[in-house]
Amino acid sequence: MQPARFRILVLNGPNLNLLGSREPAVYGEETLETISDRLRAMAPELGCEMEFFQANGEGEIIDALHRAPATFDGVVLNPGALGHYSYALRDAVSGVGLPVFEVHLSNVFAREPFRRILVIAPVATGVIVGAGAMGYELAIRGLLAQLRR
Ligand code: DQA
């Protein structure tokens, strides 16, 4: 029997559309499109399906999370700066009842003090920081391992 193919939503918040040109020393030189294309190509090997969504507005990210349970089994979320202060996004994560893995490309704990506060992390399934673009793959693998358990 074929193992179940889980459906994963990869959700990126504000300013992540600027990856590639935005502070490359901090976030790397890869664009979000290249990262997404690479992940999409890995989907068959990982045994999942993936969709990608990026928005700069907090409400759009929250709306995408609200829609997610209808289509997806889990979410990989880079909330950008919203991860440091958005209680509304935190409530959406705990409210939708899907496993959500949080990702930050940079090591937020080694940067400005405000970035050391992660308000969504306590309600996330897991958190990956500082692994660069590979963090998305690690989070997808972590999410799938949890879904298969
Ligand atoms: C980020 C870290 C945040 O502090 C920042 O506001 C971002 C990107 C990261 O992926 O490292 O927008 O989430």
PDB file of C-alpha atoms and ligand atoms in Angstrom:
ATOM      1  CA  MET A   1       0.000   0.000   0.000  1.00  0.00           C
ATOM      2  CA  GLN A   2       1.239   3.496  -0.834  1.00  0.00           C
ATOM      3  CA  PRO A   3       1.882   5.716   2.207  1.00  0.00           C
ATOM      4  CA  ALA A   4      -0.527   8.653   2.597  1.00  0.00           C
ATOM      5  CA  ARG A   5       0.554  11.784   0.747  1.00  0.00           C
ATOM      6  CA  PHE A   6       0.176  14.632   3.148  1.00  0.00           C
ATOM      7  CA  ARG A   7      -0.630  18.106   1.932  1.00  0.00           C
ATOM      8  CA  ILE A   8       1.570  20.878   3.277  1.00  0.00           C
ATOM      9  CA  LEU A   9       1.025  24.627   3.006  1.00  0.00           C
ATOM     10  CA  VAL A  10       4.240  26.671   3.040  1.00  0.00           C
ATOM     11  CA  LEU A  11       3.222  30.105   4.257  1.00  0.00           C
ATOM     12  CA  ASN A  12       5.496  33.142   4.214  1.00  0.00           C
ATOM     13  CA  GLY A  13       4.738  36.451   5.865  1.00  0.00           C
ATOM     14  CA  PRO A  14       5.763  40.059   5.359  1.00  0.00           C
ATOM     15  CA  ASN A  15       8.890  41.001   3.408  1.00  0.00           C
ATOM     16  CA  LEU A  16       9.796  37.419   2.512  1.00  0.00           C
ATOM     17  CA  ASN A  17       8.893  38.238  -1.101  1.00  0.00           C
ATOM     18  CA  LEU A  18      12.096  40.331  -1.017  1.00  0.00           C
ATOM     19  CA  LEU A  19      14.364  37.346  -0.371  1.00  0.00           C
ATOM     20  CA  GLY A  20      17.350  37.441  -2.691  1.00  0.00           C
ATOM     21  CA  SER A  21      17.726  41.211  -2.606  1.00  0.00           C
ATOM     22  CA  ARG A  22      16.886  41.874   1.040  1.00  0.00           C
ATOM     23  CA  GLU A  23      19.913  41.914   3.369  1.00  0.00           C
ATOM     24  CA  PRO A  24      21.571  38.968   1.577  1.00  0.00           C
ATOM     25  CA  ALA A  25      24.240  38.725   4.293  1.00  0.00           C
ATOM     26  CA  VAL A  26      21.451  37.856   6.747  1.00  0.00           C
ATOM     27  CA  TYR A  27      18.897  36.005   4.617  1.00  0.00           C
ATOM     28  CA  GLY A  28      21.009  34.617   1.759  1.00  0.00           C
ATOM     29  CA  GLU A  29      20.877  35.272  -1.962  1.00  0.00           C
ATOM     30  CA  GLU A  30      18.167  32.836  -2.941  1.00  0.00           C
ATOM     31  CA  THR A  31      14.766  34.183  -3.919  1.00  0.00           C
ATOM     32  CA  LEU A  32      11.561  32.821  -2.441  1.00  0.00           C
ATOM     33  CA  GLU A  33      10.688  31.536  -5.911  1.00  0.00           C
ATOM     34  CA  THR A  34      13.907  29.505  -6.173  1.00  0.00           C
ATOM     35  CA  ILE A  35      13.429  28.119  -2.669  1.00  0.00           C
ATOM     36  CA  SER A  36       9.819  27.192  -3.460  1.00  0.00           C
ATOM     37  CA  ASP A  37      10.785  25.580  -6.789  1.00  0.00           C
ATOM     38  CA  ARG A  38      13.419  23.441  -5.042  1.00  0.00           C
ATOM     39  CA  LEU A  39      10.960  22.342  -2.354  1.00  0.00           C
ATOM     40  CA  ARG A  40       8.299  21.592  -4.969  1.00  0.00           C
ATOM     41  CA  ALA A  41      10.795  19.389  -6.821  1.00  0.00           C
ATOM     42  CA  MET A  42      11.449  17.480  -3.577  1.00  0.00           C
ATOM     43  CA  ALA A  43       7.772  16.828  -2.906  1.00  0.00           C
ATOM     44  CA  PRO A  44       7.586  13.387  -4.607  1.00  0.00           C
ATOM     45  CA  GLU A  45      10.699  12.181  -2.755  1.00  0.00           C
ATOM     46  CA  LEU A  46       9.325  13.483   0.545  1.00  0.00           C
ATOM     47  CA  GLY A  47       5.965  11.899  -0.162  1.00  0.00           C
ATOM     48  CA  CYS A  48       3.850  15.005   0.151  1.00  0.00           C
ATOM     49  CA  GLU A  49       2.124  17.692  -1.849  1.00  0.00           C
ATOM     50  CA  MET A  50       2.952  21.340  -1.291  1.00  0.00           C
ATOM     51  CA  GLU A  51       1.440  24.694  -1.959  1.00  0.00           C
ATOM     52  CA  PHE A  52       3.045  28.060  -1.393  1.00  0.00           C
ATOM     53  CA  PHE A  53       1.556  31.363  -0.321  1.00  0.00           C
ATOM     54  CA  GLN A  54       3.187  34.640   0.645  1.00  0.00           C
ATOM     55  CA  ALA A  55       1.522  37.829   1.813  1.00  0.00           C
ATOM     56  CA  ASN A  56       2.655  41.019   3.443  1.00  0.00           C
ATOM     57  CA  GLY A  57      -0.523  41.609   5.425  1.00  0.00           C
ATOM     58  CA  GLU A  58      -1.174  40.026   8.811  1.00  0.00           C
ATOM     59  CA  GLY A  59      -4.855  39.506   7.905  1.00  0.00           C
ATOM     60  CA  GLU A  60      -3.989  37.699   4.686  1.00  0.00           C
ATOM     61  CA  ILE A  61      -1.745  35.279   6.582  1.00  0.00           C
ATOM     62  CA  ILE A  62      -4.457  34.724   9.189  1.00  0.00           C
ATOM     63  CA  ASP A  63      -7.064  34.157   6.442  1.00  0.00           C
ATOM     64  CA  ALA A  64      -4.762  31.635   4.743  1.00  0.00           C
ATOM     65  CA  LEU A  65      -4.415  29.767   8.049  1.00  0.00           C
ATOM     66  CA  HIS A  66      -8.200  29.769   8.535  1.00  0.00           C
ATOM     67  CA  ARG A  67      -8.651  28.231   5.073  1.00  0.00           C
ATOM     68  CA  ALA A  68      -5.850  25.696   5.559  1.00  0.00           C
ATOM     69  CA  PRO A  69      -7.716  22.876   7.393  1.00  0.00           C
ATOM     70  CA  ALA A  70     -10.037  22.432   4.384  1.00  0.00           C
ATOM     71  CA  THR A  71      -7.114  21.479   2.150  1.00  0.00           C
ATOM     72  CA  PHE A  72      -3.947  20.845   4.150  1.00  0.00           C
ATOM     73  CA  ASP A  73      -2.663  18.485   6.837  1.00  0.00           C
ATOM     74  CA  GLY A  74      -0.017  20.838   8.168  1.00  0.00           C
ATOM     75  CA  VAL A  75       1.627  24.209   7.690  1.00  0.00           C
ATOM     76  CA  VAL A  76       5.211  25.450   7.536  1.00  0.00           C
ATOM     77  CA  LEU A  77       5.123  29.106   8.534  1.00  0.00           C
ATOM     78  CA  ASN A  78       7.771  31.780   8.315  1.00  0.00           C
ATOM     79  CA  PRO A  79       5.836  34.613   9.939  1.00  0.00           C
ATOM     80  CA  GLY A  80       8.631  37.161   9.394  1.00  0.00           C
ATOM     81  CA  ALA A  81       8.478  39.924  11.977  1.00  0.00           C
ATOM     82  CA  LEU A  82       4.901  38.921  12.893  1.00  0.00           C
ATOM     83  CA  GLY A  83       6.507  36.066  14.808  1.00  0.00           C
ATOM     84  CA  HIS A  84       7.843  38.578  17.307  1.00  0.00           C
ATOM     85  CA  TYR A  85       4.602  40.327  18.215  1.00  0.00           C
ATOM     86  CA  SER A  86       1.434  39.054  16.512  1.00  0.00           C
ATOM     87  CA  TYR A  87      -0.846  37.566  19.139  1.00  0.00           C
ATOM     88  CA  ALA A  88      -3.554  37.497  16.454  1.00  0.00           C
ATOM     89  CA  LEU A  89      -1.431  35.155  14.332  1.00  0.00           C
ATOM     90  CA  ARG A  90      -0.582  33.094  17.409  1.00  0.00           C
ATOM     91  CA  ASP A  91      -4.310  32.733  18.157  1.00  0.00           C
ATOM     92  CA  ALA A  92      -4.917  31.679  14.547  1.00  0.00           C
ATOM     93  CA  VAL A  93      -2.190  29.020  14.815  1.00  0.00           C
ATOM     94  CA  SER A  94      -3.623  27.602  18.026  1.00  0.00           C
ATOM     95  CA  GLY A  95      -7.175  28.017  16.712  1.00  0.00           C
ATOM     96  CA  VAL A  96      -6.976  26.076  13.453  1.00  0.00           C
ATOM     97  CA  GLY A  97      -5.880  22.825  15.063  1.00  0.00           C
ATOM     98  CA  LEU A  98      -3.324  21.928  12.377  1.00  0.00           C
ATOM     99  CA  PRO A  99       0.316  21.209  13.168  1.00  0.00           C
ATOM    100  CA  VAL A 100       2.331  24.341  12.317  1.00  0.00           C
ATOM    101  CA  PHE A 101       6.120  24.329  12.110  1.00  0.00           C
ATOM    102  CA  GLU A 102       7.671  27.793  12.455  1.00  0.00           C
ATOM    103  CA  VAL A 103      10.761  28.678  10.419  1.00  0.00           C
ATOM    104  CA  HIS A 104      13.158  31.616  10.546  1.00  0.00           C
ATOM    105  CA  LEU A 105      16.007  31.621   8.046  1.00  0.00           C
ATOM    106  CA  SER A 106      18.254  33.695  10.296  1.00  0.00           C
ATOM    107  CA  ASN A 107      19.257  32.886  13.854  1.00  0.00           C
ATOM    108  CA  VAL A 108      16.874  35.346  15.476  1.00  0.00           C
ATOM    109  CA  PHE A 109      18.455  34.673  18.892  1.00  0.00           C
ATOM    110  CA  ALA A 110      21.782  36.090  17.704  1.00  0.00           C
ATOM    111  CA  ARG A 111      20.290  39.349  16.409  1.00  0.00           C
ATOM    112  CA  GLU A 112      18.497  42.370  17.927  1.00  0.00           C
ATOM    113  CA  PRO A 113      16.814  41.755  21.305  1.00  0.00           C
ATOM    114  CA  PHE A 114      13.285  42.197  19.871  1.00  0.00           C
ATOM    115  CA  ARG A 115      13.869  39.206  17.579  1.00  0.00           C
ATOM    116  CA  ARG A 116      14.547  36.916  20.549  1.00  0.00           C
ATOM    117  CA  ILE A 117      10.859  37.042  21.435  1.00  0.00           C
ATOM    118  CA  LEU A 118       8.850  34.458  19.478  1.00  0.00           C
ATOM    119  CA  VAL A 119       5.181  34.695  20.438  1.00  0.00           C
ATOM    120  CA  ILE A 120       3.929  31.937  18.123  1.00  0.00           C
ATOM    121  CA  ALA A 121       6.608  29.380  19.036  1.00  0.00           C
ATOM    122  CA  PRO A 122       4.876  28.168  22.240  1.00  0.00           C
ATOM    123  CA  VAL A 123       1.860  27.030  20.205  1.00  0.00           C
ATOM    124  CA  ALA A 124       3.869  25.743  17.229  1.00  0.00           C
ATOM    125  CA  THR A 125       4.649  22.067  16.717  1.00  0.00           C
ATOM    126  CA  GLY A 126       8.313  22.915  16.253  1.00  0.00           C
ATOM    127  CA  VAL A 127      10.630  25.802  15.452  1.00  0.00           C
ATOM    128  CA  ILE A 128      13.674  25.887  13.181  1.00  0.00           C
ATOM    129  CA  VAL A 129      15.917  28.940  13.240  1.00  0.00           C
ATOM    130  CA  GLY A 130      19.224  29.800  11.626  1.00  0.00           C
ATOM    131  CA  ALA A 131      19.354  26.991   9.052  1.00  0.00           C
ATOM    132  CA  GLY A 132      18.836  29.392   6.143  1.00  0.00           C
ATOM    133  CA  ALA A 133      16.629  28.222   3.291  1.00  0.00           C
ATOM    134  CA  MET A 134      17.248  24.628   4.352  1.00  0.00           C
ATOM    135  CA  GLY A 135      15.053  25.389   7.369  1.00  0.00           C
ATOM    136  CA  TYR A 136      11.963  24.993   5.171  1.00  0.00           C
ATOM    137  CA  GLU A 137      13.006  21.481   4.149  1.00  0.00           C
ATOM    138  CA  LEU A 138      13.831  20.561   7.760  1.00  0.00           C
ATOM    139  CA  ALA A 139      10.460  21.868   8.891  1.00  0.00           C
ATOM    140  CA  ILE A 140       8.632  19.902   6.180  1.00  0.00           C
ATOM    141  CA  ARG A 141      10.495  16.751   7.203  1.00  0.00           C
ATOM    142  CA  GLY A 142       9.684  17.397  10.872  1.00  0.00           C
ATOM    143  CA  LEU A 143       6.040  18.007  10.076  1.00  0.00           C
ATOM    144  CA  LEU A 144       5.780  14.842   7.966  1.00  0.00           C
ATOM    145  CA  ALA A 145       7.443  12.764  10.677  1.00  0.00           C
ATOM    146  CA  GLN A 146       4.859  14.055  13.113  1.00  0.00           C
ATOM    147  CA  LEU A 147       1.936  13.463  10.755  1.00  0.00           C
ATOM    148  CA  ARG A 148       3.070   9.869  10.135  1.00  0.00           C
ATOM    149  CA  ARG A 149       3.365   9.100  13.847  1.00  0.00           C
TER     150      ARG A 149
HETATM  151  C1  DQA B   1      12.790  36.156   9.639  1.00  0.00           C
HETATM  152  C2  DQA B   1      13.314  36.813  10.913  1.00  0.00           C
HETATM  153  C3  DQA B   1      12.465  37.997  11.324  1.00  0.00           C
HETATM  154  O1  DQA B   1      13.024  38.626  12.464  1.00  0.00           O
HETATM  155  C4  DQA B   1      12.382  39.009  10.209  1.00  0.00           C
HETATM  156  O2  DQA B   1      11.519  40.066  10.570  1.00  0.00           O
HETATM  157  C5  DQA B   1      11.999  38.419   8.907  1.00  0.00           C
HETATM  158  C6  DQA B   1      12.628  37.156   8.517  1.00  0.00           C
HETATM  159  C7  DQA B   1      13.731  35.029   9.163  1.00  0.00           C
HETATM  160  O3  DQA B   1      13.302  34.234   8.337  1.00  0.00           O
HETATM  161  O4  DQA B   1      14.897  34.972   9.593  1.00  0.00           O
HETATM  162  O5  DQA B   1      11.242  38.987   8.143  1.00  0.00           O
HETATM  163  O6  DQA B   1      11.532  35.561   9.902  1.00  0.00           O
END
